[in-house]
PDB file of C-alpha atoms in Angstrom:
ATOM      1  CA  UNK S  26      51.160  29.884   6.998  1.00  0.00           C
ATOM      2  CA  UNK S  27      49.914  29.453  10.748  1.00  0.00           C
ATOM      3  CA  UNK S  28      47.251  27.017  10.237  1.00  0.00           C
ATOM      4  CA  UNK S  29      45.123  28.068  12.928  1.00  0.00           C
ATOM      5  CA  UNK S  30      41.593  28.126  13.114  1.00  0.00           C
ATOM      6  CA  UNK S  31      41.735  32.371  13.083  1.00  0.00           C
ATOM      7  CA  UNK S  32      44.547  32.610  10.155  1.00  0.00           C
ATOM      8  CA  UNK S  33      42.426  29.945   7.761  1.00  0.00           C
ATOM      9  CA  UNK S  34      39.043  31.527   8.353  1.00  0.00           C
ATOM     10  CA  UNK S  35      40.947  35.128   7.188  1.00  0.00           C
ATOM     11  CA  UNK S  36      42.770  33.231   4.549  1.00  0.00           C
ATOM     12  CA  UNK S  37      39.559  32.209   3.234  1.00  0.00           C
ATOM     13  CA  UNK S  38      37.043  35.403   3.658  1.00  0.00           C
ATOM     14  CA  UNK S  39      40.271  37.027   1.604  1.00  0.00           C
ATOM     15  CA  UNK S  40      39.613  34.789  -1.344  1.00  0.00           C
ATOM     16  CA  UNK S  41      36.174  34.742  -0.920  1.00  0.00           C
ATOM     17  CA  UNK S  42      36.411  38.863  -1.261  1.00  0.00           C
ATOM     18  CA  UNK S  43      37.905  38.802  -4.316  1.00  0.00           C
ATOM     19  CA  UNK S  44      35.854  36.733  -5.588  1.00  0.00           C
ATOM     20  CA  UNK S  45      33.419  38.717  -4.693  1.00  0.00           C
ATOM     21  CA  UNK S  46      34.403  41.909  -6.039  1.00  0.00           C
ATOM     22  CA  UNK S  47      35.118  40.375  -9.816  1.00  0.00           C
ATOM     23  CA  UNK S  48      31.701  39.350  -9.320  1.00  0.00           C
ATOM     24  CA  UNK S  49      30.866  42.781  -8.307  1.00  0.00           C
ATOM     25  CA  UNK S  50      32.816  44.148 -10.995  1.00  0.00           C
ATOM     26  CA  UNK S  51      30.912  42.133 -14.020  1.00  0.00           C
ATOM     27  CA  UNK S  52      27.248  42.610 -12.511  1.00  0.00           C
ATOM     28  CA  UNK S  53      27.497  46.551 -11.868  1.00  0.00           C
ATOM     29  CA  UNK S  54      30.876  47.356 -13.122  1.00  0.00           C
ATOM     30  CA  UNK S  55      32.000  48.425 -16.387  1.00  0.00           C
ATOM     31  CA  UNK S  56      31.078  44.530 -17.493  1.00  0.00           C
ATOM     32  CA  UNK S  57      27.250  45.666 -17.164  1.00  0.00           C
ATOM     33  CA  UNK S  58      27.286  47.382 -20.392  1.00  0.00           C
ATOM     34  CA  UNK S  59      28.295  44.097 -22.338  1.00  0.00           C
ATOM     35  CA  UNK S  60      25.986  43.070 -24.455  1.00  0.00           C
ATOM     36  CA  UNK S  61      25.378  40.040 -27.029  1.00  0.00           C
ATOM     37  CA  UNK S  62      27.748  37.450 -26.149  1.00  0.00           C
ATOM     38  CA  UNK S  63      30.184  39.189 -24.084  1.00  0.00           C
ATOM     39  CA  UNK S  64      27.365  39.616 -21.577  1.00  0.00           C
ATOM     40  CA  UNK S  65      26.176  36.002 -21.745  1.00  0.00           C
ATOM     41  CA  UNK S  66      29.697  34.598 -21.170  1.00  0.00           C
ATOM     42  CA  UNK S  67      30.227  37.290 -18.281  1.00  0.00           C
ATOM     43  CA  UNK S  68      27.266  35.828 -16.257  1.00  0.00           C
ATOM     44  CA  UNK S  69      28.255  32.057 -17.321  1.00  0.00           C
ATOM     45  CA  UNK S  70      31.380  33.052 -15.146  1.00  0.00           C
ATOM     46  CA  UNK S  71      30.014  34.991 -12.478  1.00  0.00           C
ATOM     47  CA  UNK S  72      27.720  31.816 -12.012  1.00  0.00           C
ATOM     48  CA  UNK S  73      30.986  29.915 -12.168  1.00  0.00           C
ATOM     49  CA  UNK S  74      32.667  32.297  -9.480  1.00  0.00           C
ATOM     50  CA  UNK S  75      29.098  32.211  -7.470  1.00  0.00           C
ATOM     51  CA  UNK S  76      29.774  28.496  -7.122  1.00  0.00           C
ATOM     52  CA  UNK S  77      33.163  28.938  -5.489  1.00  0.00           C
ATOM     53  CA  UNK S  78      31.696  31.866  -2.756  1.00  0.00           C
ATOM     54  CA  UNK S  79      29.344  29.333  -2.190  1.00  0.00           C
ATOM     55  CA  UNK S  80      31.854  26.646  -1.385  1.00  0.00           C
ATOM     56  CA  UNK S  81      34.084  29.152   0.299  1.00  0.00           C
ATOM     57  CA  UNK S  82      31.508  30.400   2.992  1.00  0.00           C
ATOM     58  CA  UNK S  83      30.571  26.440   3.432  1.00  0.00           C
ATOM     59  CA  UNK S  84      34.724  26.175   4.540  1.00  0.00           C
ATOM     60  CA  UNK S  85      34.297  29.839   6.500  1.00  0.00           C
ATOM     61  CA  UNK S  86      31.617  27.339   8.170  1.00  0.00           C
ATOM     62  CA  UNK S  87      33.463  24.744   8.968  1.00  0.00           C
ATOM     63  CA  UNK S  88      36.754  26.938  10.341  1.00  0.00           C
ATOM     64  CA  UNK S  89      34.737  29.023  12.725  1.00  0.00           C
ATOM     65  CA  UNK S  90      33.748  25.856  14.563  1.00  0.00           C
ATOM     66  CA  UNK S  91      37.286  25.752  16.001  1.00  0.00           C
ATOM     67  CA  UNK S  92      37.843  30.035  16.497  1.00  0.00           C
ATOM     68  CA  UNK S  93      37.600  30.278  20.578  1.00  0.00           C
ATOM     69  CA  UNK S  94      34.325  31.451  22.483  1.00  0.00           C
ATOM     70  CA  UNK S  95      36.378  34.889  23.317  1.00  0.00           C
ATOM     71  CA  UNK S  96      36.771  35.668  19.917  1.00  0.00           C
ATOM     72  CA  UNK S  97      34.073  34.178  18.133  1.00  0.00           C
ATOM     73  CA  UNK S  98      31.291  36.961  18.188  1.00  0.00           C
ATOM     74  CA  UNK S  99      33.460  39.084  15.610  1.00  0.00           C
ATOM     75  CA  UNK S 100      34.361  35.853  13.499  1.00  0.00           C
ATOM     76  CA  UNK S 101      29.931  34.869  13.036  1.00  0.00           C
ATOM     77  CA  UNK S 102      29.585  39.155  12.237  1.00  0.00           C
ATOM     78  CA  UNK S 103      32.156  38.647   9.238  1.00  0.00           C
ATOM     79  CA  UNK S 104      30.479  35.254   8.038  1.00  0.00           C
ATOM     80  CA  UNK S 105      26.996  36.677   8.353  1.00  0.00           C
ATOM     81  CA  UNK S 106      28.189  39.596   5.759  1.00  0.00           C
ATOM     82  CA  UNK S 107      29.423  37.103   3.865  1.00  0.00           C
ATOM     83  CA  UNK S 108      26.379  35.048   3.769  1.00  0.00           C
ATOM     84  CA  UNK S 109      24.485  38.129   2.932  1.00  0.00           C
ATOM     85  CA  UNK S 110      26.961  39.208   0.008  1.00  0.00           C
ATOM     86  CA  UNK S 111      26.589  36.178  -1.848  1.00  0.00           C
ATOM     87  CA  UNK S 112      22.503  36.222  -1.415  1.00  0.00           C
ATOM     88  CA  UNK S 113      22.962  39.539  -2.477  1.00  0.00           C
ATOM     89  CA  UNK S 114      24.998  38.840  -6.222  1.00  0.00           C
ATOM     90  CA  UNK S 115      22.751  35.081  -6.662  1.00  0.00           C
ATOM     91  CA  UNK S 116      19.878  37.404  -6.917  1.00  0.00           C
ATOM     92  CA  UNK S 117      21.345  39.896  -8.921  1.00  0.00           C
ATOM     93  CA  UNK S 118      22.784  37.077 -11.399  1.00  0.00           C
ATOM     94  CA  UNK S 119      19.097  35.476 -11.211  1.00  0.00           C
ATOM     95  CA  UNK S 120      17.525  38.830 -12.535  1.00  0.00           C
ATOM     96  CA  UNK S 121      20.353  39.638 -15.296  1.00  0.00           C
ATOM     97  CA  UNK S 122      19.809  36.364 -16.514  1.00  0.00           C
ATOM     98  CA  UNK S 123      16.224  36.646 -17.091  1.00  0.00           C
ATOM     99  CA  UNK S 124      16.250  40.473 -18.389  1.00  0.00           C
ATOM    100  CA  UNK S 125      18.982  38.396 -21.086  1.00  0.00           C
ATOM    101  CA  UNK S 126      16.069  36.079 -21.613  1.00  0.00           C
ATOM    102  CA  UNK S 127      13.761  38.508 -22.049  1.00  0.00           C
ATOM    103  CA  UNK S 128      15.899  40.775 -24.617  1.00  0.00           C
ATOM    104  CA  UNK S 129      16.882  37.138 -26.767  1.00  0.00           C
ATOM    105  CA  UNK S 130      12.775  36.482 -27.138  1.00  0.00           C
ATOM    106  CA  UNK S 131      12.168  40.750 -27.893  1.00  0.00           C
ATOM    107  CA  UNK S 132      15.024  40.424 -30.018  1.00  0.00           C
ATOM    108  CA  UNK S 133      13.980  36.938 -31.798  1.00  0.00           C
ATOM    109  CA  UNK S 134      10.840  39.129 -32.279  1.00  0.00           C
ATOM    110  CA  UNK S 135      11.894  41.856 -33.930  1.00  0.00           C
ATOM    111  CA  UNK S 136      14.442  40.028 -36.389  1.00  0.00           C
ATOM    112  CA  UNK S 137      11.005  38.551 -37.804  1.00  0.00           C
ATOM    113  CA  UNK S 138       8.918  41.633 -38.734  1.00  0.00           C
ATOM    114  CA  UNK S 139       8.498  42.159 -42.440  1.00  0.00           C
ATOM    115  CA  UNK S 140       9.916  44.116 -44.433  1.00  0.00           C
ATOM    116  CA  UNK S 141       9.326  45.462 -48.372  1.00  0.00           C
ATOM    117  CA  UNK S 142      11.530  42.853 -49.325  1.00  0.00           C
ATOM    118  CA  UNK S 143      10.085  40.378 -47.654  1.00  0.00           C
ATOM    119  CA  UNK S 144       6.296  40.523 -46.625  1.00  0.00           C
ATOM    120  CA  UNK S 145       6.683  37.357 -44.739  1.00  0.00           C
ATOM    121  CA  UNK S 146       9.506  36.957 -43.293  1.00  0.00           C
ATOM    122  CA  UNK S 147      10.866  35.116 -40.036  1.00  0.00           C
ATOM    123  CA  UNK S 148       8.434  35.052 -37.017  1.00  0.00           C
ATOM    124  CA  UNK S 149       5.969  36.713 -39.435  1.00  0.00           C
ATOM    125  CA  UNK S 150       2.048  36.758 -38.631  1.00  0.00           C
ATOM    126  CA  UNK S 151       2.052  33.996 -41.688  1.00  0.00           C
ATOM    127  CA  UNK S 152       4.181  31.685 -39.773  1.00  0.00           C
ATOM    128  CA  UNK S 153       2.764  31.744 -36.449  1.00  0.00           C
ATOM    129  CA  UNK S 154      -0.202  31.073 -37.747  1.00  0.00           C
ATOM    130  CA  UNK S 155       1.054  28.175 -39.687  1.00  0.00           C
ATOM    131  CA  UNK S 156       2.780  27.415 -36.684  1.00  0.00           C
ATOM    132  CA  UNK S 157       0.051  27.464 -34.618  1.00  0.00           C
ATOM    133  CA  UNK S 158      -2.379  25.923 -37.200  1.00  0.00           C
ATOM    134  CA  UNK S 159       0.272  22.293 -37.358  1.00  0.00           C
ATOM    135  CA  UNK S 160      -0.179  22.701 -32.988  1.00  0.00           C
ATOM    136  CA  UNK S 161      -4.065  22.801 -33.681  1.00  0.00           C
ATOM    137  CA  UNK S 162      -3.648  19.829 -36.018  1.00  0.00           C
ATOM    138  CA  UNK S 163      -1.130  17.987 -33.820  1.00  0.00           C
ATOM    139  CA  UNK S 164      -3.802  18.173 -30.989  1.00  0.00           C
ATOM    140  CA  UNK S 165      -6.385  17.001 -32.740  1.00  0.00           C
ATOM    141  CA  UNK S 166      -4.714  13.857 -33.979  1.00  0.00           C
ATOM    142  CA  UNK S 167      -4.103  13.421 -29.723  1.00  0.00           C
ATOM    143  CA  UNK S 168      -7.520  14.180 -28.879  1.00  0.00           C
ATOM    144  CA  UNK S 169      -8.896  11.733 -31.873  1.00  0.00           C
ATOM    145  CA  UNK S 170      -6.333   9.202 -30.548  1.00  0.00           C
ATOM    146  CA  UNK S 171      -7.513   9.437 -26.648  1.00  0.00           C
ATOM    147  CA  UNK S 172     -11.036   9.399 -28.098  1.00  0.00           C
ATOM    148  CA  UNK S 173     -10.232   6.301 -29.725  1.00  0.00           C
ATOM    149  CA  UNK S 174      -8.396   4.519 -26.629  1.00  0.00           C
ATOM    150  CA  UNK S 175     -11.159   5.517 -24.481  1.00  0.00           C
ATOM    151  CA  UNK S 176     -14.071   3.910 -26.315  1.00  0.00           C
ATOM    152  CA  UNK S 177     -11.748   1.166 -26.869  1.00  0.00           C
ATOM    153  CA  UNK S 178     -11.422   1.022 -23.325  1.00  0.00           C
ATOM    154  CA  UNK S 179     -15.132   1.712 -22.824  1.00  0.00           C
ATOM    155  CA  UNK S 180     -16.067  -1.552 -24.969  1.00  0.00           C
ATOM    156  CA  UNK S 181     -13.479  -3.849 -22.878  1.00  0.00           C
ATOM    157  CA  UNK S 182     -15.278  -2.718 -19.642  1.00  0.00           C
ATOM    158  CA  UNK S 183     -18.922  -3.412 -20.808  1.00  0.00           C
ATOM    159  CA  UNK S 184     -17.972  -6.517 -22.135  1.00  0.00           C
ATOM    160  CA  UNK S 185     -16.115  -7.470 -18.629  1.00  0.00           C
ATOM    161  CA  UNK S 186     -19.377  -6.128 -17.213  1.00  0.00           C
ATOM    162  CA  UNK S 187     -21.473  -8.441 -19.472  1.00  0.00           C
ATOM    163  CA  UNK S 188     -19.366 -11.166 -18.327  1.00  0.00           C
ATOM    164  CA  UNK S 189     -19.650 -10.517 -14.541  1.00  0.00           C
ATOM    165  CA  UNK S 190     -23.654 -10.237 -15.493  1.00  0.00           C
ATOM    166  CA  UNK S 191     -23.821 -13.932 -16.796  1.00  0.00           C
ATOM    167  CA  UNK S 192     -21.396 -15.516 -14.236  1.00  0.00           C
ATOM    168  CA  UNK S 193     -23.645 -14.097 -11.067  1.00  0.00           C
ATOM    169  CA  UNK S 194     -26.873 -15.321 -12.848  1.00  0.00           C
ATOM    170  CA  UNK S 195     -24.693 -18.439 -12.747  1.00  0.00           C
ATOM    171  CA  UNK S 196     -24.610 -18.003  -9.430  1.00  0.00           C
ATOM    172  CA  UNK S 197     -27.621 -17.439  -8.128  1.00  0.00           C
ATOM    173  CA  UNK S 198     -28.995 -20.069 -10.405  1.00  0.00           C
ATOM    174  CA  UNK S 199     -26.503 -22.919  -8.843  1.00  0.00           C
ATOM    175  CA  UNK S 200     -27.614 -20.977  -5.134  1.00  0.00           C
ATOM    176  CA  UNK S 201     -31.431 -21.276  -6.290  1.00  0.00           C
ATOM    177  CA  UNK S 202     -30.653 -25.081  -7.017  1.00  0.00           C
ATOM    178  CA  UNK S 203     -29.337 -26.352  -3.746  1.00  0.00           C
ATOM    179  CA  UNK S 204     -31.829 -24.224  -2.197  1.00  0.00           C
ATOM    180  CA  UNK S 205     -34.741 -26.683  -3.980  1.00  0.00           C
ATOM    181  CA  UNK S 206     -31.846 -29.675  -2.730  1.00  0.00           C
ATOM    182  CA  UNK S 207     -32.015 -28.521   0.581  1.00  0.00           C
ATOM    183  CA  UNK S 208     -35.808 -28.539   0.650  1.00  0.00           C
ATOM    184  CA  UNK S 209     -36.210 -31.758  -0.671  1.00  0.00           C
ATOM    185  CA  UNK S 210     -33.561 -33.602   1.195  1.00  0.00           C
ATOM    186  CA  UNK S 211     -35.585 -31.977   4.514  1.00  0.00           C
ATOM    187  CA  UNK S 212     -38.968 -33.350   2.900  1.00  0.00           C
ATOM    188  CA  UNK S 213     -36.554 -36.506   2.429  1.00  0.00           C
ATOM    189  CA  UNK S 214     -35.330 -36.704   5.759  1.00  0.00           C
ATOM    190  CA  UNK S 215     -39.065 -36.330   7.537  1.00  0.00           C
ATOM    191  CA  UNK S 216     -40.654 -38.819   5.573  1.00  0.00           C
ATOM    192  CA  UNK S 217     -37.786 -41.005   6.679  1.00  0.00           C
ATOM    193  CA  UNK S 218     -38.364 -40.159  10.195  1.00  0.00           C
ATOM    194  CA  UNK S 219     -42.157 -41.402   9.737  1.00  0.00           C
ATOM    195  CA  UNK S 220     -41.288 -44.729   8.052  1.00  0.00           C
ATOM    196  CA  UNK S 221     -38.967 -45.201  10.547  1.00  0.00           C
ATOM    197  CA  UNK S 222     -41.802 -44.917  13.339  1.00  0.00           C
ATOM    198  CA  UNK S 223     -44.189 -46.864  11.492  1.00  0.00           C
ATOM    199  CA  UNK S 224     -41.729 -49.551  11.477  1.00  0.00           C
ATOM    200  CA  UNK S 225     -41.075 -49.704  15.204  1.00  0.00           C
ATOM    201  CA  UNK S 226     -45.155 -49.528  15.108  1.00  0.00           C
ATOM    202  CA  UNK S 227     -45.668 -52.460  13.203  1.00  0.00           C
ATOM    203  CA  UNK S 228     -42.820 -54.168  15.483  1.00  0.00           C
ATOM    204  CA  UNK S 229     -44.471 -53.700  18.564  1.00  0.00           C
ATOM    205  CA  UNK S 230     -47.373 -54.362  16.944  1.00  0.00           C
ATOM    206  CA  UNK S 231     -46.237 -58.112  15.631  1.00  0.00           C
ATOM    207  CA  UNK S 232     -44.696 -58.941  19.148  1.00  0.00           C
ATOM    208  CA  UNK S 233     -48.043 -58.532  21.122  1.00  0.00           C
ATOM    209  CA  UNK S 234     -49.614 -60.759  18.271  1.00  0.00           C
ATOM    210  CA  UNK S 235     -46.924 -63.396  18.657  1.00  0.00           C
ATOM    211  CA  UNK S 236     -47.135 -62.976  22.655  1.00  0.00           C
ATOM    212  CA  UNK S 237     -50.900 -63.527  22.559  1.00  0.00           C
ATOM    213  CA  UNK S 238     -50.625 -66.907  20.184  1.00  0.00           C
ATOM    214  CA  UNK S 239     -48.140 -68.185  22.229  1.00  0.00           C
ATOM    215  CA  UNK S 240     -50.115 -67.201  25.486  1.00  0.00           C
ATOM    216  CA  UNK S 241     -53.142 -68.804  23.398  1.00  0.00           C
ATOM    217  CA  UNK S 242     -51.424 -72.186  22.791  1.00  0.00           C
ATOM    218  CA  UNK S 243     -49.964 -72.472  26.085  1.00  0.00           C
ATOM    219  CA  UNK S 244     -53.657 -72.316  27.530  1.00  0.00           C
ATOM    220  CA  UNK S 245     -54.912 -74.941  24.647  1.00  0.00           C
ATOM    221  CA  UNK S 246     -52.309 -77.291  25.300  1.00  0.00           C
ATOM    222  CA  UNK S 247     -52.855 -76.733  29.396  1.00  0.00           C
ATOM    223  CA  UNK S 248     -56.651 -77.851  28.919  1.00  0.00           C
ATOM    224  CA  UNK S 249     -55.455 -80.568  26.358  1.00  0.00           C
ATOM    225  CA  UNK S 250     -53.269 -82.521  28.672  1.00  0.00           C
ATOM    226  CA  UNK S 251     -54.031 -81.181  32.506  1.00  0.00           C
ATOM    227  CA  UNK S 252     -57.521 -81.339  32.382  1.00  0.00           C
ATOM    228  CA  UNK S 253     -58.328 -84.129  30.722  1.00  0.00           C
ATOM    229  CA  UNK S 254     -56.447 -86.542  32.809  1.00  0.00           C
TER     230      UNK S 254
END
């Protein structure tokens, strides 16, 4: 095979086109009037065959990078249709799948009405109900039990609250106490101050009373000797 960019591109939009067209041929072909399990297994392959378009136009990608700038207009038309095919069937696929949803829940339905031979059978008003009454139940055990963890919860905060209470009473009782320290070292500190000036008081004060005896017994003892000779 010439393995040039033109020839592998083709090579590859050929596969991807019959891919395509079993696709085609399940989703609005004669496979589109399958039903049960032949129509479940037919779009469990066309999702199968989707996933190899898909990787097919990712290669159709990759090849056109290399086609020439003469040629390459036609070459980005083709992969654009290509593109647009496979949007095209994933969407189709998408909405066969859920219409098979749809007809396995009708159908789940309708297997459970009653009959005359049996008043309640599957999927019956009876068992929903009982269904739905062990949901009901089921809840309210959850809702009791989230009740339960919230108060818990509720208690462990107030008590963490209580304990922040006490410890900033603490708190402001230790600040309240060297507040009083503070005032009495300052009452401290200026009655210091004023014994401390009394004292240099009383030392000036005892120096001019020793100055003036000793002036005083220098002028006795003057008289005493100089005079009387």
């Amino acid at each position: 095979m010439d393995p040039t960019p033109t020839s592998l591109f083709e090579s590859y939009e050929q596969d991807f086109h019959h891919i395509i067209q079993s696709i085609r041929e399940k989703l609005e072909g004669d496979g589109k009037d399958q039903r049960g399990e032949q129509r479940k297994a037919a779009l469990r392959k066309v999702e199968i065959e989707l996933d190899e378009a898909d990787d097919i136009v990712s290669q159709l990608e990759v090849e056109i990078q290399g086609i020439p700038q003469s040629i390459k207009s036609q070459y980005t038309s083709r992969l654009k249709q290509a593109k647009a095919d496979l949007t095209k069937y994933k969407k189709l696929s998408k909405d066969l799948h859920s219409q098979a949803a749809r007809s396995d829940l009708l159908g789940g339905f309708r297997k459970g009405t009653p009959n005359s031979d049996d008043p309640y059978g599957e999927g019956s008003d009876r068992t929903r109900l009982l269904v739905g009454t062990e949901t009901l139940n089921d809840g309210s055990r959850r809702l009791m039990d989230s009740t339960r963890i919230a108060l818990e919860t509720e208690e462990q905060g107030a008590d963490i609250l209580r304990t922040l209470r006490g410890q900033r009473e603490q708190i402001e009782n230790a600040r309240d106490t060297l507040g009083r320290a503070d005032t009495h070292i300052d009452k401290a500190s200026v009655t210091l101050k004023g014994m401390i000036r009394q004292m240099y008081k009383q030392r000036v004060i005892i120096g001019a009373i020793s100055a003036f005896f000793v002036i005083l017994i220098g002028v006795i003892l003057y008289f005493k000797l100089v005079r009387h000779r």
